[in-house]
Amino acid sequence: MEVLQTNITYLKGVGPERAKLLEEELGIKTFNDLLHHFPFRYIDRTQFNTIAELPEIYQQPVQLKGVITGLNVSGNGRKKALKAVFKDATGSIELVWFKGIKWIMDSLKTNQVYEIYGKVQRYGGVWNMAHPEMEKAEARKITRQFQPVYHSTEKLTKKGLHSKGIEKLLQQLLIDVIGKIPESLSQEILATNKLLGINQAMKQIHLPEHLEEAKRARFRLKFEELFFLQLELLIRKNLRTKPEQGLPMPKVGEVFNTFYEYHLPFELTNAQKRVVKEVFQDMKRGIHMNRLIQGDVGSGKTLVALLNMLIAVGNGYQTALLAPTEILAQQHFETINAMLEPLNLKVALLTGSVKGKVRRLLFEALQNGEVHILIGTHAIIEPKVMFQNLGLAVIDEQHRFGVAQRASLWKKNSRPPHVLVMTATPIPRTLAMSFYGDLDVSVIDELPPGRKPINTVHYFEKSRIKVFAFMKEQIALGRQVYVVYPLIEESSVLDYQNLMSGFEAIQRAFPPPQFHVSIVHGKMKAEDKDFEMQRFVKGETHIMVATTVIEVGVNVPNASVMVIESAEKFGLSQLHQLRGRVGRGAEQSYCILMTGDKISKEGKRRLQTMVQTNDGFKIAEVDLEIRGPGDIMGTQQSGLLQLSIANLATDGPIISLARDAARKLLEIDERLTENKHFPLKHKLQSIIKNKPNWSKIS
Ligand code: ADP
Ligand code: MG
């Protein structure tokens, strides 16, 4: 057995009790697990701060060198504390202990030079440090300039396994295993990417001589982690893109040509043309397409999807378009139906509200192939919905759908239909590579001509009168206005009350007959929502008061003002989506972010970002910084990858390198059958065994 698989109990310094705690608290069971418990930072033991500097480095841990000039115990019982005066050449602070008082008092010596480490606080006009780490200056052999700092827990600390205790264990472990850790990357990969060998890397990450060494070690270990992730994703992709895996759609077809030549409502942007082609390239190659289209709100994804659906129809297949909400499905149905009017195709709508006989007839029409294009909600995924020959399924606003839902579409035909997913929630490229590593990505990076950037401002509640006056001005110019309230949870009574009282206030400020106000929210029946939506679309109402049910996809080009109430409660991507509901016509559009006076630091950052930029990719990057990648992908995907050292948000360049290396390897040895690649294959298999979640990414 490999030495690394040895149970941690057998490490010198770890008995059964500590072993149990290590497993419970940090999941460390074997030598290998402990080896992968990496330091999260290093302390430079040769750098000292001075007491005079403290006001500038408040709340950071500091390292000081000085003497203790006085000790005294104060208080009684639980309030008992030991205090010491600690001085360096620039001033003095107080050291405080609440525990182990007797022992510490006996061991401390006055007029002895100590090096102390800890966080300082200012309390009652005095700087103090509670429970400092301390050592006699001359007693400390400076064996290492950089001391690693490890995560620990309260329970572990009680058993002596604070950062320093863990450091000790690792020093012992390194003595036992260095030189025996099997290399998991091939010589070629190490050489091409200038990576440290695994033994060297492990030594340097735990015991660096200087920070440069630690950095190189981290690079190697991150690379390895990302490399195996990309390798797995690419292997799966290779399987999928084998010739004969996909439904053949060799020609553009008559349907597409007729529509494109005679009925296209506007000239496509270059980006739209390019993406339509990229998708068609996949469809005609005989491979199984699994492609993501990323395009900012308003970039015209619907039309791109439709054009590719027409190609599929021209090749004799049925197609489906899935939207996350009924409102959006309904809207897609209407616009597409209108555009295709002259083509004599059968377009149908399937949502939860299509019931009874209509539903039954629709199911029949799907099975006997009468319906060419089915538009709908999640309802389409249900197993009962069967097609005669589904060739292409498009998922709009895909981040609203789960991975499993997407996968179930594959079963709708004997050979899986091509899948096209679309999103306006821009995902930084390198993140897409990991979460959608198995997908090909097309980007619509251009907006239709004539769009003016939306003017975004932030107002506090006290400016409400001004905002209402502005809304009136815009309505007088013939425009329409959205006012959106947060309804974070559909069931939240408070949010709902806010919405209703907001609605009443607006009705009072905008009375009939001059003004008409609509309202749409999740508690309304589908047909009522639809009715109100239609009134707004037709321009019969001037203001649409709504919850985030209108967040995605809704398209009313005449609406030029988006007022977002309690904007501090929304996340960045939601704000960006909401803002994307305006700026769709030729008129100058506005987004007004209304907030109360109290806003968190993050909230402020979000609002500032919105005011500063309209660029969805920039917004996504800030979002990634604020929230971290797991959160961005939604709860369904978070924690999926369980990475131990790499960070998908910040390690973009390493992800690219790792992906290239994985791709090159598979080009030479697609199934990893060559002898020299056996260690790679072995390692990949053992990783996958430990990370069953990986199989859910696609
Ligand atoms: P999204 O990418 O956000 O889904 P849509 O598909 O809803 O965007 O398109 C936004 C608006 O832009 C729609 O009104 C659509 O008709 C219009 N549009 C799409 N493509 C073009 C184009 N090439 N030229 C002009 N307008 C376009
Ligand atoms: Mg859309």
XYZ file of C-alpha atoms and ligand atoms in Angstrom:
726
model
C 0.000 0.000 0.000
C 1.107 3.501 -0.725
C 2.529 5.261 2.288
C 0.108 8.130 1.687
C -2.890 5.939 2.395
C -1.618 5.227 5.911
C -4.133 6.050 8.600
C -3.293 9.281 10.384
C -3.247 7.459 13.760
C 0.142 6.083 12.797
C 1.750 9.500 12.551
C 4.028 10.329 15.448
C 2.215 12.823 17.665
C -1.275 11.641 16.703
C -3.020 9.222 19.010
C -6.505 7.765 18.593
C -8.070 10.770 20.260
C -6.431 13.363 18.014
C -7.047 11.159 14.988
C -10.747 11.104 15.737
C -10.830 14.885 16.131
C -8.851 15.476 12.946
C -11.353 13.412 11.029
C -14.403 15.007 12.597
C -13.197 18.578 12.382
C -11.208 18.672 9.151
C -12.001 15.421 7.378
C -8.383 14.287 7.702
C -8.143 10.493 7.771
C -4.916 9.600 6.009
C -1.391 10.907 5.532
C -2.537 12.113 2.144
C -5.393 14.144 3.637
C -3.063 15.870 6.070
C -0.578 16.577 3.302
C -3.385 18.340 1.439
C -4.260 20.517 4.398
C -2.453 23.528 2.974
C -1.461 26.691 4.815
C -3.605 29.665 3.892
C -0.834 32.190 4.598
C 2.655 32.601 6.021
C 4.068 34.793 8.745
C 7.444 36.342 8.150
C 9.164 35.764 11.474
C 11.925 38.263 10.751
C 9.646 41.252 10.270
C 8.604 43.161 13.361
C 6.121 45.962 13.782
C 6.603 48.720 16.320
C 4.048 49.806 18.864
C 4.060 53.302 17.361
C 2.727 51.838 14.092
C -0.260 50.122 15.657
C -2.887 52.729 14.774
C -2.136 52.076 11.100
C -2.373 48.293 11.247
C -5.322 48.016 13.545
C -7.067 44.609 13.442
C -4.318 42.859 11.505
C -2.154 40.409 13.391
C 1.148 42.037 14.297
C 4.509 40.793 15.449
C 6.273 42.814 18.133
C 9.568 42.510 19.977
C 9.970 43.925 23.490
C 10.060 43.321 27.241
C 7.490 42.784 29.969
C 7.793 45.371 32.719
C 4.943 44.538 35.028
C 2.409 41.810 35.804
C -0.778 41.962 37.817
C -3.942 39.962 38.331
C -7.283 41.716 38.527
C -10.868 40.646 39.138
C -12.289 37.464 40.584
C -13.882 34.251 39.450
C -14.793 34.321 35.771
C -13.700 37.921 35.464
C -10.211 37.164 36.664
C -7.565 38.381 34.242
C -3.802 38.545 34.069
C -2.419 41.749 32.603
C 1.127 42.561 31.604
C 2.753 45.744 30.349
C 4.717 45.140 27.192
C 7.175 47.770 25.911
C 9.306 48.327 22.882
C 11.414 51.391 22.037
C 8.363 53.228 20.653
C 5.697 52.699 23.286
C 3.780 50.190 25.375
C 0.682 47.989 25.170
C -1.158 45.692 27.519
C -1.171 41.906 27.215
C -4.185 40.094 28.663
C -4.947 36.490 29.589
C -8.208 35.118 30.898
C -7.195 31.485 31.016
C -4.193 29.540 32.264
C -3.342 32.490 34.456
C -1.286 30.727 37.083
C 0.803 28.840 34.588
C 1.503 31.914 32.495
C 2.355 34.017 35.523
C 4.920 31.497 36.635
C 6.535 31.220 33.244
C 6.769 34.906 32.277
C 9.870 36.857 33.236
C 10.140 40.607 33.466
C 12.972 42.318 31.607
C 13.246 39.380 29.278
C 13.022 40.060 25.517
C 10.019 38.368 23.941
C 8.647 38.128 20.443
C 4.899 38.230 20.477
C 2.275 37.710 17.814
C -1.439 38.426 17.750
C -4.185 40.902 16.976
C -4.312 44.203 18.806
C -7.404 46.082 19.871
C -7.908 49.471 21.369
C -9.850 49.228 24.584
C -10.442 52.005 27.084
C -7.792 54.152 25.391
C -5.144 51.439 25.662
C -3.858 49.090 22.985
C -4.009 45.515 24.074
C -3.449 42.016 22.788
C -5.313 39.053 24.247
C -3.634 35.658 24.523
C -0.620 36.499 22.381
C 1.587 33.811 20.964
C 4.965 34.468 22.538
C 8.489 33.187 22.629
C 11.721 34.281 24.291
C 13.715 36.054 21.627
C 17.028 34.288 22.000
C 15.430 30.907 22.693
C 13.830 30.810 19.304
C 16.028 29.242 16.756
C 15.133 30.992 13.561
C 14.940 27.776 11.639
C 12.327 29.129 9.318
C 11.735 32.683 8.269
C 8.260 31.921 6.986
C 5.941 30.144 9.305
C 2.875 28.543 7.690
C -0.553 29.276 9.132
C -3.186 26.523 9.007
C -6.907 26.499 9.551
C -7.862 24.871 12.793
C -10.979 24.712 14.942
C -11.788 25.406 18.540
C -11.964 21.728 19.442
C -8.644 20.989 17.788
C -7.037 23.983 19.487
C -8.075 22.584 22.854
C -6.135 19.427 22.064
C -3.032 21.384 21.103
C -3.795 21.291 17.401
C -3.848 25.010 16.725
C -2.003 26.192 13.663
C 1.343 25.551 15.307
C 0.336 22.078 16.439
C -0.722 21.196 12.924
C 2.533 22.643 11.629
C 4.420 20.246 13.900
C 2.470 17.263 12.625
C 3.203 18.289 9.073
C 6.899 18.616 9.745
C 6.881 15.065 11.043
C 4.804 13.859 8.125
C 7.119 15.456 5.595
C 10.065 13.592 7.113
C 8.123 10.358 6.639
C 6.840 10.886 3.108
C 9.034 13.259 1.130
C 10.565 11.333 -1.727
C 7.818 8.733 -1.580
C 4.899 10.724 -2.979
C 4.106 9.289 -6.407
C 4.165 11.822 -9.246
C 0.723 12.102 -10.797
C 1.596 14.343 -13.742
C 3.678 13.160 -16.690
C 7.221 14.378 -17.330
C 6.035 16.188 -20.468
C 3.375 18.099 -18.626
C 5.766 19.031 -15.843
C 8.357 20.226 -18.319
C 6.056 22.114 -20.681
C 4.358 23.973 -17.881
C 7.502 24.444 -15.795
C 5.968 22.747 -12.799
C 7.666 21.543 -9.645
C 7.656 17.810 -9.004
C 5.095 16.715 -6.465
C 7.586 16.010 -3.663
C 9.245 19.363 -4.095
C 5.878 21.120 -4.233
C 4.624 19.496 -1.044
C 7.786 20.430 0.793
C 7.721 24.001 -0.440
C 4.094 24.687 0.287
C 4.424 23.580 3.885
C 7.980 24.745 4.570
C 8.979 27.468 2.137
C 12.393 29.064 2.434
C 10.912 32.202 0.939
C 7.545 33.230 -0.445
C 8.566 32.649 -4.043
C 8.928 28.954 -3.232
C 5.478 28.821 -1.716
C 4.063 30.525 -4.756
C 5.582 28.029 -7.170
C 4.345 25.173 -5.042
C 0.815 26.549 -4.974
C 0.912 26.994 -8.720
C 1.852 23.366 -9.239
C -0.816 22.085 -6.863
C -3.543 24.278 -8.323
C -2.545 23.245 -11.800
C -2.824 19.590 -10.871
C -6.266 19.987 -9.391
C -7.580 21.928 -12.367
C -5.861 19.644 -14.848
C -7.718 16.568 -13.661
C -10.998 18.440 -13.647
C -10.488 19.568 -17.227
C -9.288 16.133 -18.257
C -12.489 14.553 -17.031
C -14.644 17.167 -18.725
C -12.809 16.822 -22.021
C -12.998 13.034 -21.980
C -16.733 13.274 -21.637
C -16.895 15.836 -24.369
C -14.884 13.613 -26.709
C -17.370 10.818 -26.221
C -20.263 13.095 -26.999
C -18.693 14.573 -30.084
C -17.826 11.265 -31.691
C -19.181 11.185 -35.227
C -22.562 9.452 -35.442
C -23.487 10.459 -31.915
C -25.733 13.269 -33.030
C -28.750 13.733 -35.247
C -27.624 14.700 -38.735
C -28.861 18.052 -40.029
C -26.813 18.504 -43.166
C -28.684 21.309 -44.888
C -29.823 24.821 -44.100
C -33.169 23.995 -45.644
C -36.002 25.777 -47.381
C -37.744 26.974 -44.236
C -34.695 28.865 -43.061
C -33.958 30.291 -46.505
C -37.464 31.593 -47.047
C -37.580 33.187 -43.646
C -34.122 34.669 -43.920
C -34.707 36.175 -47.331
C -38.241 37.426 -47.051
C -39.364 37.687 -43.467
C -36.411 38.552 -41.272
C -37.583 41.557 -39.220
C -34.157 43.219 -39.186
C -30.623 42.821 -40.391
C -28.711 40.522 -38.041
C -25.747 41.880 -36.159
C -22.413 40.356 -37.108
C -22.288 38.575 -33.774
C -25.713 37.038 -34.393
C -24.648 35.853 -37.852
C -21.486 34.321 -36.468
C -23.286 32.468 -33.694
C -26.009 31.125 -36.001
C -23.194 29.695 -38.124
C -21.319 28.236 -35.170
C -24.439 26.423 -34.047
C -25.189 25.147 -37.548
C -21.609 23.851 -37.857
C -22.306 21.621 -34.861
C -25.703 20.467 -36.115
C -24.468 19.372 -39.490
C -21.370 17.532 -38.297
C -23.230 14.519 -36.993
C -21.908 15.057 -33.486
C -24.163 15.691 -30.536
C -24.331 19.431 -29.924
C -24.217 20.773 -26.382
C -23.644 24.487 -26.784
C -24.017 27.549 -24.596
C -24.858 30.932 -26.060
C -23.831 33.809 -23.860
C -25.144 37.210 -24.756
C -25.880 40.251 -22.693
C -29.492 41.219 -22.133
C -30.939 42.631 -25.354
C -28.277 41.129 -27.608
C -30.942 39.227 -29.573
C -30.544 35.640 -28.469
C -34.139 34.720 -29.250
C -33.714 35.358 -32.947
C -30.503 33.343 -33.066
C -32.260 30.432 -31.414
C -35.205 30.722 -33.763
C -33.022 30.676 -36.867
C -31.342 27.484 -35.728
C -34.697 25.971 -34.888
C -35.791 26.680 -38.440
C -32.739 24.813 -39.726
C -33.725 21.815 -37.620
C -37.292 22.019 -38.921
C -35.966 22.209 -42.487
C -34.141 18.947 -41.849
C -37.369 17.262 -40.810
C -37.134 17.553 -37.031
C -39.282 19.019 -34.289
C -37.887 21.632 -31.940
C -38.606 22.913 -28.452
C -37.882 26.178 -26.669
C -37.974 26.187 -22.860
C -38.375 29.317 -20.787
C -38.194 29.582 -16.998
C -41.480 31.466 -16.459
C -44.948 31.362 -17.965
C -44.786 35.034 -18.821
C -41.645 34.541 -20.805
C -42.906 31.387 -22.508
C -46.078 33.205 -23.477
C -44.097 36.104 -24.840
C -41.772 33.912 -26.872
C -44.814 32.135 -28.222
C -46.394 35.364 -29.375
C -43.323 36.936 -30.979
C -42.287 33.730 -32.696
C -45.788 32.954 -33.863
C -46.044 36.441 -35.333
C -42.687 36.212 -37.075
C -43.432 32.801 -38.544
C -46.966 33.685 -39.596
C -46.159 33.612 -43.320
C -44.325 30.275 -43.165
C -47.209 27.969 -42.428
C -45.545 26.172 -39.538
C -47.293 24.850 -36.466
C -46.084 26.583 -33.302
C -47.597 25.446 -29.997
C -47.474 26.576 -26.376
C -47.232 24.254 -23.384
C -47.308 25.597 -19.833
C -48.854 24.496 -16.568
C -52.017 26.377 -17.493
C -52.619 24.418 -20.683
C -55.048 21.824 -19.385
C -57.680 19.253 -20.203
C -58.626 18.635 -23.774
C -56.289 21.240 -25.215
C -53.392 19.553 -23.479
C -54.401 16.117 -24.662
C -54.728 17.256 -28.248
C -51.383 18.986 -28.040
C -49.721 15.788 -26.777
C -51.187 13.961 -29.758
C -50.028 16.594 -32.184
C -46.529 16.365 -30.738
C -46.443 12.615 -31.102
C -47.688 12.514 -34.634
C -45.256 15.214 -35.666
C -47.765 17.937 -36.507
C -46.157 20.474 -34.186
C -42.910 21.904 -35.542
C -42.031 24.225 -32.709
C -43.077 23.737 -29.108
C -42.603 26.647 -26.736
C -43.139 26.262 -23.019
C -42.004 26.050 -19.441
C -40.610 23.186 -17.349
C -43.790 21.373 -18.317
C -42.030 20.303 -21.520
C -39.566 18.208 -19.538
C -42.206 15.907 -18.055
C -41.887 12.345 -19.309
C -45.474 12.415 -20.575
C -44.498 14.921 -23.223
C -43.326 12.822 -26.148
C -42.261 13.926 -29.584
C -42.228 12.118 -32.876
C -38.763 13.352 -33.673
C -37.295 16.046 -31.450
C -34.104 17.335 -33.039
C -33.202 20.494 -31.167
C -34.070 21.736 -27.686
C -33.268 25.316 -26.717
C -33.201 26.378 -23.073
C -33.567 30.101 -22.530
C -32.146 31.685 -19.372
C -30.570 28.385 -18.559
C -29.291 29.412 -15.106
C -32.883 29.077 -13.971
C -32.875 25.388 -14.807
C -31.133 22.601 -12.944
C -28.504 20.368 -14.440
C -30.747 17.343 -14.106
C -33.574 19.037 -15.983
C -31.284 19.713 -18.869
C -30.075 16.133 -18.884
C -33.633 14.782 -19.000
C -34.128 16.459 -22.366
C -31.605 14.037 -23.777
C -34.109 11.249 -23.319
C -36.744 12.857 -25.513
C -35.489 11.075 -28.590
C -33.791 7.732 -29.236
C -30.657 9.655 -30.122
C -30.294 12.711 -27.925
C -31.535 15.931 -29.540
C -29.083 18.766 -29.951
C -29.120 21.048 -26.949
C -28.620 24.781 -27.056
C -28.656 26.703 -23.800
C -28.770 30.469 -23.587
C -27.902 32.812 -20.792
C -27.653 36.534 -20.239
C -25.999 36.057 -16.897
C -22.509 36.408 -18.174
C -20.103 33.983 -16.679
C -16.432 34.872 -16.881
C -14.917 32.628 -19.517
C -12.685 30.621 -17.244
C -15.528 29.935 -14.887
C -17.651 28.754 -17.781
C -14.832 26.409 -18.709
C -15.145 24.690 -15.393
C -18.835 24.664 -14.728
C -19.722 24.152 -18.348
C -16.446 22.496 -19.207
C -18.251 20.025 -21.360
C -20.139 22.672 -23.297
C -18.989 24.660 -26.263
C -19.510 28.355 -25.842
C -20.614 30.980 -28.359
C -20.686 34.610 -27.396
C -22.937 37.326 -28.829
C -20.721 40.252 -27.972
C -22.547 42.981 -29.825
C -25.866 44.767 -29.305
C -28.206 45.628 -32.186
C -27.394 49.061 -33.622
C -28.932 52.229 -32.238
C -29.073 51.140 -28.634
C -28.186 53.959 -26.281
C -26.520 53.014 -23.008
C -29.043 53.075 -20.194
C -28.640 55.983 -17.824
C -28.524 54.610 -14.271
C -28.899 56.659 -11.090
C -29.227 55.922 -7.404
C -31.774 57.861 -5.323
C -32.726 57.720 -1.685
C -36.299 57.562 -0.496
C -36.374 61.317 0.162
C -36.166 61.973 -3.600
C -39.343 60.038 -4.326
C -41.289 63.124 -5.447
C -38.600 63.917 -7.950
C -38.720 60.349 -9.247
C -42.506 60.422 -9.656
C -42.209 63.738 -11.511
C -39.663 62.185 -13.854
C -41.940 59.203 -14.487
C -44.725 61.611 -15.425
C -42.441 63.405 -17.872
C -41.546 60.159 -19.567
C -45.159 59.015 -19.737
C -46.057 62.376 -21.284
C -43.481 61.603 -23.969
C -45.363 58.389 -24.709
C -43.058 56.021 -22.815
C -43.882 53.341 -20.263
C -42.415 52.594 -16.839
C -41.643 49.501 -14.798
C -41.577 49.674 -11.007
C -40.140 46.521 -9.489
C -40.351 45.404 -5.880
C -38.249 42.708 -4.275
C -40.129 39.590 -3.467
C -37.267 37.528 -2.303
C -39.465 34.691 -1.242
C -42.885 34.301 -2.737
C -44.189 33.523 0.728
C -42.743 36.555 2.498
C -45.671 38.462 3.967
C -43.652 41.601 4.537
C -42.338 41.794 0.980
C -45.841 41.266 -0.280
C -47.193 44.084 1.898
C -44.483 46.392 0.601
C -45.456 45.553 -2.924
C -49.139 46.216 -2.320
C -48.592 49.457 -0.436
C -46.195 50.575 -3.157
C -48.838 49.767 -5.728
C -51.440 51.812 -3.833
C -49.070 54.768 -3.500
C -48.445 54.692 -7.234
C -52.142 54.472 -7.997
C -52.699 57.569 -5.863
C -49.855 59.468 -7.511
C -50.905 58.373 -11.003
C -54.693 58.466 -10.970
C -57.048 57.645 -13.853
C -58.247 58.715 -16.316
C -54.880 60.223 -17.192
C -52.841 57.218 -16.015
C -53.307 53.469 -15.947
C -51.311 51.141 -13.752
C -50.844 47.369 -14.083
C -49.629 44.926 -11.496
C -48.106 41.473 -11.898
C -46.819 39.182 -9.168
C -46.299 35.527 -8.446
C -49.484 35.030 -6.434
C -51.739 35.963 -9.328
C -53.308 33.341 -11.548
C -51.482 32.768 -14.798
C -54.329 34.149 -16.907
C -54.537 37.315 -14.822
C -50.820 37.851 -15.074
C -51.046 37.350 -18.758
C -53.954 39.761 -19.084
C -52.078 42.520 -17.243
C -48.909 41.831 -19.178
C -50.824 42.104 -22.447
C -52.336 45.429 -21.435
C -48.860 46.755 -20.786
C -47.439 45.307 -24.011
C -50.241 46.947 -25.990
C -49.549 50.268 -24.280
C -52.927 50.399 -22.522
C -51.257 50.854 -19.163
C -48.417 53.268 -18.453
C -46.864 51.723 -15.407
C -46.173 48.094 -14.676
C -45.751 47.416 -10.982
C -44.205 43.998 -10.613
C -42.026 41.619 -8.714
C -39.090 39.865 -10.241
C -41.454 37.679 -12.272
C -40.604 40.114 -15.035
C -36.891 39.815 -14.409
C -36.049 37.536 -17.250
C -36.545 38.017 -20.920
C -39.645 40.194 -21.036
C -39.555 42.521 -24.011
C -41.547 45.762 -24.252
C -39.445 48.119 -26.392
C -41.560 51.176 -25.569
C -40.734 50.946 -21.859
C -37.944 53.393 -21.102
C -37.819 53.664 -17.319
C -37.028 50.922 -14.823
C -37.502 51.907 -11.195
C -36.141 49.306 -8.799
C -37.446 49.633 -5.249
C -35.247 48.549 -2.304
C -32.518 48.044 -4.856
C -30.040 47.203 -2.101
C -31.857 43.912 -1.615
C -31.135 42.635 -5.099
C -28.042 40.830 -6.263
C -25.984 42.289 -9.095
C -27.023 39.891 -11.786
C -30.662 40.405 -10.899
C -30.240 44.175 -11.075
C -28.574 43.846 -14.440
C -31.348 41.571 -15.712
C -33.999 43.980 -14.500
C -32.273 46.952 -16.071
C -32.140 44.959 -19.291
C -35.934 45.231 -19.550
C -35.473 48.829 -20.754
C -33.190 50.197 -23.438
C -34.763 47.888 -25.988
C -36.179 50.573 -28.239
C -34.497 53.539 -29.867
C -35.282 55.950 -27.018
C -32.914 56.967 -24.253
C -33.724 54.750 -21.264
C -33.246 55.142 -17.536
C -32.787 52.888 -14.563
C -33.514 54.359 -11.144
C -32.255 52.490 -8.105
C -34.271 53.470 -5.023
C -32.942 52.638 -1.561
C -33.377 53.466 2.079
C -30.554 55.237 3.907
C -28.984 52.166 5.460
C -26.983 50.161 2.973
C -24.323 47.570 3.688
C -20.841 47.972 2.261
C -21.502 45.270 -0.313
C -24.835 46.829 -1.153
C -23.071 50.107 -1.885
C -20.576 48.350 -4.097
C -23.388 46.759 -6.083
C -25.197 50.051 -6.566
C -21.992 51.827 -7.587
C -21.197 49.136 -10.091
C -24.636 49.466 -11.648
C -24.318 53.239 -11.890
C -20.856 53.002 -13.431
C -21.296 50.374 -16.113
C -23.755 48.726 -18.479
C -21.307 45.993 -19.395
C -22.649 42.635 -18.289
C -19.227 41.031 -18.275
C -17.767 43.656 -15.955
C -20.767 43.281 -13.696
C -20.304 39.534 -13.640
C -16.703 39.955 -12.591
C -17.588 42.219 -9.685
C -20.326 39.772 -8.756
C -17.829 36.967 -8.762
C -15.531 38.953 -6.491
C -18.306 39.754 -4.050
C -20.035 36.413 -3.956
C -17.572 33.753 -5.012
C -18.116 31.190 -7.744
C -20.237 28.658 -5.895
C -22.836 31.241 -5.205
C -22.870 32.559 -8.737
C -23.819 29.238 -10.149
C -26.719 28.939 -7.744
C -27.195 26.509 -4.932
C -27.675 23.624 -7.270
C -24.176 23.848 -8.551
C -22.364 25.176 -5.517
C -20.024 22.861 -3.743
C -20.202 20.617 -6.753
C -16.534 20.705 -7.495
C -15.080 20.609 -3.986
C -11.731 22.046 -4.921
C -9.084 22.057 -2.227
C -6.619 24.668 -3.442
C -7.631 26.143 -6.773
C -10.087 29.026 -6.907
C -12.299 29.217 -9.960
C -12.857 32.922 -9.470
C -9.240 33.963 -9.377
C -7.255 31.229 -11.077
C -8.460 31.874 -14.604
C -5.021 31.786 -16.240
C -4.162 28.458 -14.589
C -7.491 27.000 -15.732
C -6.601 27.887 -19.328
C -3.167 26.289 -19.039
C -4.570 23.165 -17.435
C -7.207 22.853 -20.114
C -4.623 23.180 -22.875
C -2.475 20.523 -21.262
C -5.450 18.178 -20.922
C -6.437 18.760 -24.529
C -2.920 18.078 -25.817
C -2.684 14.898 -23.819
C -5.956 13.563 -25.216
C -4.895 14.431 -28.743
C -1.931 12.076 -28.376
C -3.590 9.391 -26.298
C -7.343 9.663 -26.325
C -8.042 6.804 -23.946
C -4.933 7.151 -21.812
C -3.843 3.648 -22.772
C -0.138 4.337 -23.220
C 1.986 2.921 -20.445
C 3.527 6.201 -19.549
C 0.083 7.695 -19.021
C -1.039 5.002 -16.654
C -0.328 7.070 -13.510
C -2.491 9.862 -14.926
C -5.339 7.513 -15.611
C -5.028 5.913 -12.221
C -5.078 9.280 -10.488
C -8.083 10.469 -12.465
C -10.018 7.342 -11.564
C -9.282 7.743 -7.900
C -10.304 11.402 -7.966
C -13.582 10.612 -9.664
C -14.316 7.921 -7.124
C -14.055 10.547 -4.388
C -16.009 13.211 -6.224
C -19.221 11.649 -7.476
C -20.573 15.135 -8.076
C -18.337 15.660 -11.035
C -20.591 13.490 -13.112
C -23.355 16.051 -12.731
C -21.559 18.892 -14.451
C -22.306 19.512 -18.072
P -32.068 38.736 -25.309
O -30.732 38.412 -25.870
O -31.982 39.547 -24.077
O -32.956 37.528 -25.178
P -34.022 39.484 -27.260
O -33.874 38.284 -28.089
O -35.216 39.572 -26.383
O -32.728 39.712 -26.390
O -33.928 40.751 -28.207
C -34.022 42.053 -27.699
C -34.700 42.968 -28.666
O -33.849 43.234 -29.762
C -35.971 42.407 -29.252
O -36.920 43.441 -29.340
C -35.554 41.937 -30.622
O -36.633 41.938 -31.503
C -34.519 42.972 -30.986
N -33.494 42.512 -31.919
C -32.909 41.295 -31.954
N -31.990 41.234 -32.943
C -31.979 42.456 -33.537
C -31.242 43.029 -34.617
N -30.321 42.331 -35.288
N -31.507 44.313 -34.946
C -32.412 45.022 -34.263
N -33.150 44.544 -33.240
C -32.935 43.274 -32.878
Mg -34.073 36.569 -23.857
